[in-house]
PDB file of C-alpha atoms in Angstrom:
ATOM      1  CA  MET A 957      -9.062   9.605  53.748  1.00 66.00           C
ATOM      2  CA  GLN A 958      -5.333   9.919  53.301  1.00 67.00           C
ATOM      3  CA  ARG A 959      -5.324   6.166  52.315  1.00 66.00           C
ATOM      4  CA  GLN A 960      -8.199   6.672  49.963  1.00 61.00           C
ATOM      5  CA  ILE A 961      -6.147   9.175  47.833  1.00 64.00           C
ATOM      6  CA  ILE A 962      -2.893   7.366  47.972  1.00 64.00           C
ATOM      7  CA  LEU A 963      -5.325   4.155  46.670  1.00 56.00           C
ATOM      8  CA  LEU A 964      -6.741   6.479  44.250  1.00 56.00           C
ATOM      9  CA  ALA A 965      -3.352   7.477  42.900  1.00 55.00           C
ATOM     10  CA  LEU A 966      -1.794   4.019  42.473  1.00 54.00           C
ATOM     11  CA  ILE A 967      -4.944   3.087  40.695  1.00 62.00           C
ATOM     12  CA  TRP A 968      -4.454   6.000  38.481  1.00 57.00           C
ATOM     13  CA  VAL A 969      -0.635   5.216  37.902  1.00 53.00           C
ATOM     14  CA  SER A 970      -1.584   1.638  37.264  1.00 59.00           C
ATOM     15  CA  VAL A 971      -3.996   2.695  34.505  1.00 52.00           C
ATOM     16  CA  VAL A 972      -1.923   5.286  32.846  1.00 51.00           C
ATOM     17  CA  THR A 973       1.023   2.801  32.800  1.00 55.00           C
ATOM     18  CA  GLN A 974      -1.350   0.026  31.061  1.00 55.00           C
ATOM     19  CA  ALA A 975      -2.623   2.662  28.405  1.00 48.00           C
ATOM     20  CA  ALA A 976       0.918   3.527  27.720  1.00 49.00           C
ATOM     21  CA  THR A 977       1.463  -0.089  26.973  1.00 51.00           C
ATOM     22  CA  LEU A 978      -1.691  -0.655  25.034  1.00 50.00           C
ATOM     23  CA  PHE A 979      -1.289   2.825  22.955  1.00 50.00           C
ATOM     24  CA  PRO A 980       2.267   3.540  22.562  1.00 54.00           C
ATOM     25  CA  SER A 981       3.627   7.194  21.949  1.00 60.00           C
ATOM     26  CA  ARG A 982       2.313   8.332  18.714  1.00 65.00           C
ATOM     27  CA  THR A 983       3.229  11.638  17.027  1.00 69.00           C
ATOM     28  CA  ASP A 984       1.262  14.277  15.537  1.00 77.00           C
ATOM     29  CA  PHE A 985       1.291  13.584  11.537  1.00 79.00           C
ATOM     30  CA  ARG A 986       1.676  17.300  11.133  1.00 83.00           C
ATOM     31  CA  ASP A 987       5.091  16.381  12.283  1.00 86.00           C
ATOM     32  CA  GLU A 988       5.857  13.667   9.683  1.00 91.00           C
ATOM     33  CA  SER A 989       7.289  14.315   6.496  1.00 94.00           C
ATOM     34  CA  ILE A 990       5.732  12.058   3.834  1.00 95.00           C
ATOM     35  CA  TYR A 991       6.939  10.660   0.817  1.00 96.00           C
ATOM     36  CA  PHE A 992       4.460   9.373  -1.631  1.00 95.00           C
ATOM     37  CA  VAL A 993       4.919   6.534  -3.774  1.00 93.00           C
ATOM     38  CA  MET A 994       3.041   4.748  -6.726  1.00 90.00           C
ATOM     39  CA  THR A 995       4.379   1.299  -5.724  1.00 88.00           C
ATOM     40  CA  THR A 996       4.005  -0.363  -9.306  1.00 84.00           C
ATOM     41  CA  ARG A 997       6.023   2.739 -10.644  1.00 85.00           C
ATOM     42  CA  PHE A 998       8.660   2.966  -7.963  1.00 90.00           C
ATOM     43  CA  TYR A 999      11.426   0.287  -8.061  1.00 90.00           C
ATOM     44  CA  ASP A1000      11.405  -3.162  -9.528  1.00 89.00           C
ATOM     45  CA  GLY A1001      12.570  -5.729  -7.080  1.00 92.00           C
ATOM     46  CA  ASP A1002      11.439  -8.575  -8.488  1.00 90.00           C
ATOM     47  CA  ALA A1003      10.987  -9.013 -12.351  1.00 84.00           C
ATOM     48  CA  THR A1004       9.165 -12.290 -12.061  1.00 82.00           C
ATOM     49  CA  ASN A1005       5.942 -10.312 -10.850  1.00 79.00           C
ATOM     50  CA  ASN A1006       5.808  -8.140 -13.939  1.00 76.00           C
ATOM     51  CA  THR A1007       2.726  -9.054 -15.005  1.00 69.00           C
ATOM     52  CA  HIS A1008       0.563  -6.808 -17.369  1.00 62.00           C
ATOM     53  CA  CYS A1009      -2.610  -7.946 -16.300  1.00 57.00           C
ATOM     54  CA  TRP A1010      -4.508 -10.543 -14.663  1.00 50.00           C
ATOM     55  CA  ASP A1011      -4.205 -12.665 -17.728  1.00 51.00           C
ATOM     56  CA  GLY A1012      -0.532 -12.874 -17.590  1.00 51.00           C
ATOM     57  CA  ASN A1013       0.459 -10.940 -20.729  1.00 53.00           C
ATOM     58  CA  ASN A1014       3.272  -7.965 -20.927  1.00 51.00           C
ATOM     59  CA  PRO A1015       3.471  -6.636 -24.332  1.00 53.00           C
ATOM     60  CA  GLY A1016       6.758  -4.913 -24.158  1.00 54.00           C
ATOM     61  CA  ASP A1017       6.528  -2.352 -21.642  1.00 54.00           C
ATOM     62  CA  PRO A1018       5.934  -3.761 -18.460  1.00 56.00           C
ATOM     63  CA  ALA A1019       3.315  -1.626 -16.682  1.00 60.00           C
ATOM     64  CA  TRP A1020       3.600  -3.481 -13.861  1.00 62.00           C
ATOM     65  CA  ARG A1021       7.161  -3.308 -12.605  1.00 76.00           C
ATOM     66  CA  GLY A1022       7.443  -2.115  -9.125  1.00 87.00           C
ATOM     67  CA  ASP A1023       6.852  -4.123  -6.049  1.00 91.00           C
ATOM     68  CA  PHE A1024       6.859  -4.283  -2.171  1.00 95.00           C
ATOM     69  CA  LYS A1025      10.390  -5.980  -2.595  1.00 96.00           C
ATOM     70  CA  GLY A1026      11.901  -3.181  -4.611  1.00 95.00           C
ATOM     71  CA  LEU A1027      10.185  -0.791  -2.073  1.00 96.00           C
ATOM     72  CA  ILE A1028      11.586  -2.530   0.803  1.00 97.00           C
ATOM     73  CA  GLU A1029      14.984  -2.045  -0.826  1.00 97.00           C
ATOM     74  CA  ARG A1030      14.452   1.695  -0.985  1.00 97.00           C
ATOM     75  CA  LEU A1031      13.511   2.356   2.630  1.00 97.00           C
ATOM     76  CA  ASP A1032      17.079   3.587   3.496  1.00 97.00           C
ATOM     77  CA  TYR A1033      17.050   5.479   0.428  1.00 97.00           C
ATOM     78  CA  ILE A1034      13.585   7.347   1.418  1.00 97.00           C
ATOM     79  CA  LYS A1035      14.798   7.693   5.087  1.00 97.00           C
ATOM     80  CA  ALA A1036      18.047   9.456   3.956  1.00 97.00           C
ATOM     81  CA  LEU A1037      16.162  11.906   2.131  1.00 97.00           C
ATOM     82  CA  GLY A1038      14.341  12.986   5.566  1.00 96.00           C
ATOM     83  CA  PHE A1039      11.140  11.411   4.885  1.00 96.00           C
ATOM     84  CA  SER A1040       9.749   9.511   8.183  1.00 96.00           C
ATOM     85  CA  ALA A1041       6.231   8.138   6.441  1.00 95.00           C
ATOM     86  CA  ILE A1042       5.370   6.653   3.347  1.00 96.00           C
ATOM     87  CA  TRP A1043       2.225   6.963   1.570  1.00 95.00           C
ATOM     88  CA  VAL A1044       1.619   4.097  -0.893  1.00 95.00           C
ATOM     89  CA  THR A1045      -1.309   3.893  -3.335  1.00 91.00           C
ATOM     90  CA  PRO A1046      -3.749   1.183  -3.088  1.00 90.00           C
ATOM     91  CA  VAL A1047      -2.473  -2.360  -2.835  1.00 90.00           C
ATOM     92  CA  VAL A1048      -5.881  -3.878  -3.141  1.00 86.00           C
ATOM     93  CA  GLN A1049      -6.271  -6.490  -6.380  1.00 80.00           C
ATOM     94  CA  ASN A1050      -6.615  -3.913  -8.874  1.00 76.00           C
ATOM     95  CA  GLY A1051      -8.396  -4.900 -12.577  1.00 69.00           C
ATOM     96  CA  GLY A1052      -6.579  -2.916 -14.982  1.00 62.00           C
ATOM     97  CA  GLY A1053      -2.973  -3.448 -16.416  1.00 58.00           C
ATOM     98  CA  TYR A1054      -2.247  -0.072 -17.568  1.00 58.00           C
ATOM     99  CA  ASP A1055      -4.190   1.485 -14.626  1.00 59.00           C
ATOM    100  CA  TYR A1056      -1.331   0.642 -12.687  1.00 66.00           C
ATOM    101  CA  HIS A1057      -2.280   2.912  -9.543  1.00 74.00           C
ATOM    102  CA  GLY A1058      -4.357   0.460  -7.950  1.00 76.00           C
ATOM    103  CA  TYR A1059      -7.421   2.727  -7.802  1.00 78.00           C
ATOM    104  CA  HIS A1060      -9.387   0.252 -10.039  1.00 76.00           C
ATOM    105  CA  SER A1061     -10.117  -2.196  -7.041  1.00 78.00           C
ATOM    106  CA  MET A1062     -11.333  -5.551  -8.010  1.00 77.00           C
ATOM    107  CA  ASP A1063     -11.440  -7.076  -4.542  1.00 79.00           C
ATOM    108  CA  MET A1064     -10.970  -4.825  -1.357  1.00 81.00           C
ATOM    109  CA  SER A1065      -9.876  -7.833   0.770  1.00 85.00           C
ATOM    110  CA  LYS A1066      -7.427  -9.126  -1.226  1.00 86.00           C
ATOM    111  CA  VAL A1067      -3.808  -7.559  -1.752  1.00 90.00           C
ATOM    112  CA  ASP A1068      -2.848  -7.681  -5.239  1.00 85.00           C
ATOM    113  CA  GLU A1069      -0.608 -10.535  -6.058  1.00 82.00           C
ATOM    114  CA  ARG A1070       1.784  -8.424  -8.388  1.00 82.00           C
ATOM    115  CA  TYR A1071       3.178  -6.487  -5.510  1.00 89.00           C
ATOM    116  CA  GLU A1072       4.184  -9.537  -3.582  1.00 91.00           C
ATOM    117  CA  SER A1073       7.440 -11.894  -3.765  1.00 91.00           C
ATOM    118  CA  GLU A1074       8.911 -14.460  -1.688  1.00 91.00           C
ATOM    119  CA  GLY A1075       9.791 -12.534   1.574  1.00 90.00           C
ATOM    120  CA  ALA A1076       8.366  -9.443   0.737  1.00 96.00           C
ATOM    121  CA  THR A1077       4.571  -9.399   1.112  1.00 96.00           C
ATOM    122  CA  TYR A1078       2.663  -6.145   2.510  1.00 95.00           C
ATOM    123  CA  GLN A1079       3.147  -6.986   5.899  1.00 96.00           C
ATOM    124  CA  ASP A1080       6.885  -7.390   5.662  1.00 97.00           C
ATOM    125  CA  LEU A1081       6.850  -3.970   4.067  1.00 97.00           C
ATOM    126  CA  ILE A1082       4.966  -2.735   7.091  1.00 96.00           C
ATOM    127  CA  ASP A1083       7.722  -4.587   9.255  1.00 96.00           C
ATOM    128  CA  GLU A1084      10.620  -3.353   7.705  1.00 96.00           C
ATOM    129  CA  ALA A1085       9.574   0.535   7.509  1.00 96.00           C
ATOM    130  CA  HIS A1086       8.678   0.032  11.424  1.00 95.00           C
ATOM    131  CA  LYS A1087      12.019  -1.507  12.241  1.00 96.00           C
ATOM    132  CA  LYS A1088      13.404   2.027  10.261  1.00 96.00           C
ATOM    133  CA  GLY A1089      10.949   3.891  12.527  1.00 94.00           C
ATOM    134  CA  MET A1090       8.948   5.086   9.461  1.00 95.00           C
ATOM    135  CA  LYS A1091       5.341   4.950   9.000  1.00 94.00           C
ATOM    136  CA  ILE A1092       3.053   3.606   6.402  1.00 95.00           C
ATOM    137  CA  ILE A1093       0.027   5.347   5.410  1.00 93.00           C
ATOM    138  CA  GLN A1094      -2.330   3.295   3.138  1.00 92.00           C
ATOM    139  CA  ASP A1095      -4.232   5.010   0.571  1.00 91.00           C
ATOM    140  CA  VAL A1096      -7.714   3.522   0.668  1.00 86.00           C
ATOM    141  CA  VAL A1097     -10.566   4.308  -2.122  1.00 81.00           C
ATOM    142  CA  TRP A1098     -13.940   3.587  -1.102  1.00 77.00           C
ATOM    143  CA  ASN A1099     -15.773   4.959  -3.785  1.00 72.00           C
ATOM    144  CA  HIS A1100     -14.351   2.581  -6.407  1.00 65.00           C
ATOM    145  CA  THR A1101     -16.542  -0.466  -4.900  1.00 64.00           C
ATOM    146  CA  GLY A1102     -20.253  -1.298  -4.758  1.00 58.00           C
ATOM    147  CA  ASN A1103     -22.220  -3.101  -7.426  1.00 56.00           C
ATOM    148  CA  TRP A1104     -20.748  -0.855 -10.499  1.00 54.00           C
ATOM    149  CA  GLY A1105     -17.341  -1.345  -9.654  1.00 57.00           C
ATOM    150  CA  ASP A1106     -14.851  -2.773 -11.739  1.00 59.00           C
ATOM    151  CA  ALA A1107     -15.209  -6.375 -10.323  1.00 63.00           C
ATOM    152  CA  THR A1108     -18.726  -6.234 -11.912  1.00 66.00           C
ATOM    153  CA  LEU A1109     -17.710  -4.163 -15.057  1.00 65.00           C
ATOM    154  CA  CYS A1110     -15.034  -6.002 -16.243  1.00 65.00           C
ATOM    155  CA  PRO A1111     -16.903  -9.276 -17.068  1.00 66.00           C
ATOM    156  CA  MET A1112     -19.544  -7.066 -19.039  1.00 64.00           C
ATOM    157  CA  ALA A1113     -16.452  -6.462 -21.650  1.00 62.00           C
ATOM    158  CA  THR A1114     -14.658  -8.945 -23.910  1.00 61.00           C
ATOM    159  CA  LYS A1115     -10.835  -8.441 -23.582  1.00 55.00           C
ATOM    160  CA  GLU A1116      -8.860  -9.414 -26.702  1.00 55.00           C
ATOM    161  CA  TYR A1117      -5.569 -10.412 -24.980  1.00 47.00           C
ATOM    162  CA  THR A1118      -4.120 -11.585 -28.616  1.00 52.00           C
ATOM    163  CA  LYS A1119      -4.715  -8.340 -30.324  1.00 49.00           C
ATOM    164  CA  ILE A1120      -2.562  -5.662 -28.419  1.00 45.00           C
ATOM    165  CA  GLN A1121      -2.594  -2.481 -30.196  1.00 45.00           C
ATOM    166  CA  ASP A1122       0.504  -0.429 -30.547  1.00 46.00           C
ATOM    167  CA  LEU A1123      -0.645   2.764 -28.588  1.00 43.00           C
ATOM    168  CA  ALA A1124       1.911   4.914 -30.964  1.00 45.00           C
ATOM    169  CA  SER A1125       0.258   3.666 -34.240  1.00 46.00           C
ATOM    170  CA  PRO A1126      -2.031   5.885 -35.845  1.00 51.00           C
ATOM    171  CA  ASP A1127      -4.622   3.659 -36.671  1.00 52.00           C
ATOM    172  CA  SER A1128      -4.849   2.312 -32.901  1.00 46.00           C
TER     173      SER A1128
END
């Protein structure tokens, strides 16, 4: 009987050790201090990806001027403010130019290329945050998908990219 108890104890220790390896310690998110970031407006680390919309036009105000490179460059700043996690707006391929928040998803399986730079992919952002002991919380909005999502609606409208309206003009 004593051998069976010892054997069971050894098996239990083995299982607990393996579980700790597979599932590292996680903190309760109520203990986290979370910094919300609208990536496209936070910090421009790479001006070459400042594209207004998927057509490549940028009419003056670069509506798309924040990226993963800029966010990576500012991780120490965010951490120094006392934050332990960063909540980022959706990073999926986005349909809008001025709708820079990421909530107009076109393809939920692709990261929008306007966020990425050489050496600054979405995975690079995650890796760099983890190196600093920080977490990334990814905002995802599933109700912006489906048959009547932006990917279906956008082709139904004709966009005249050569005629950019001046939003300050009273004739607009």
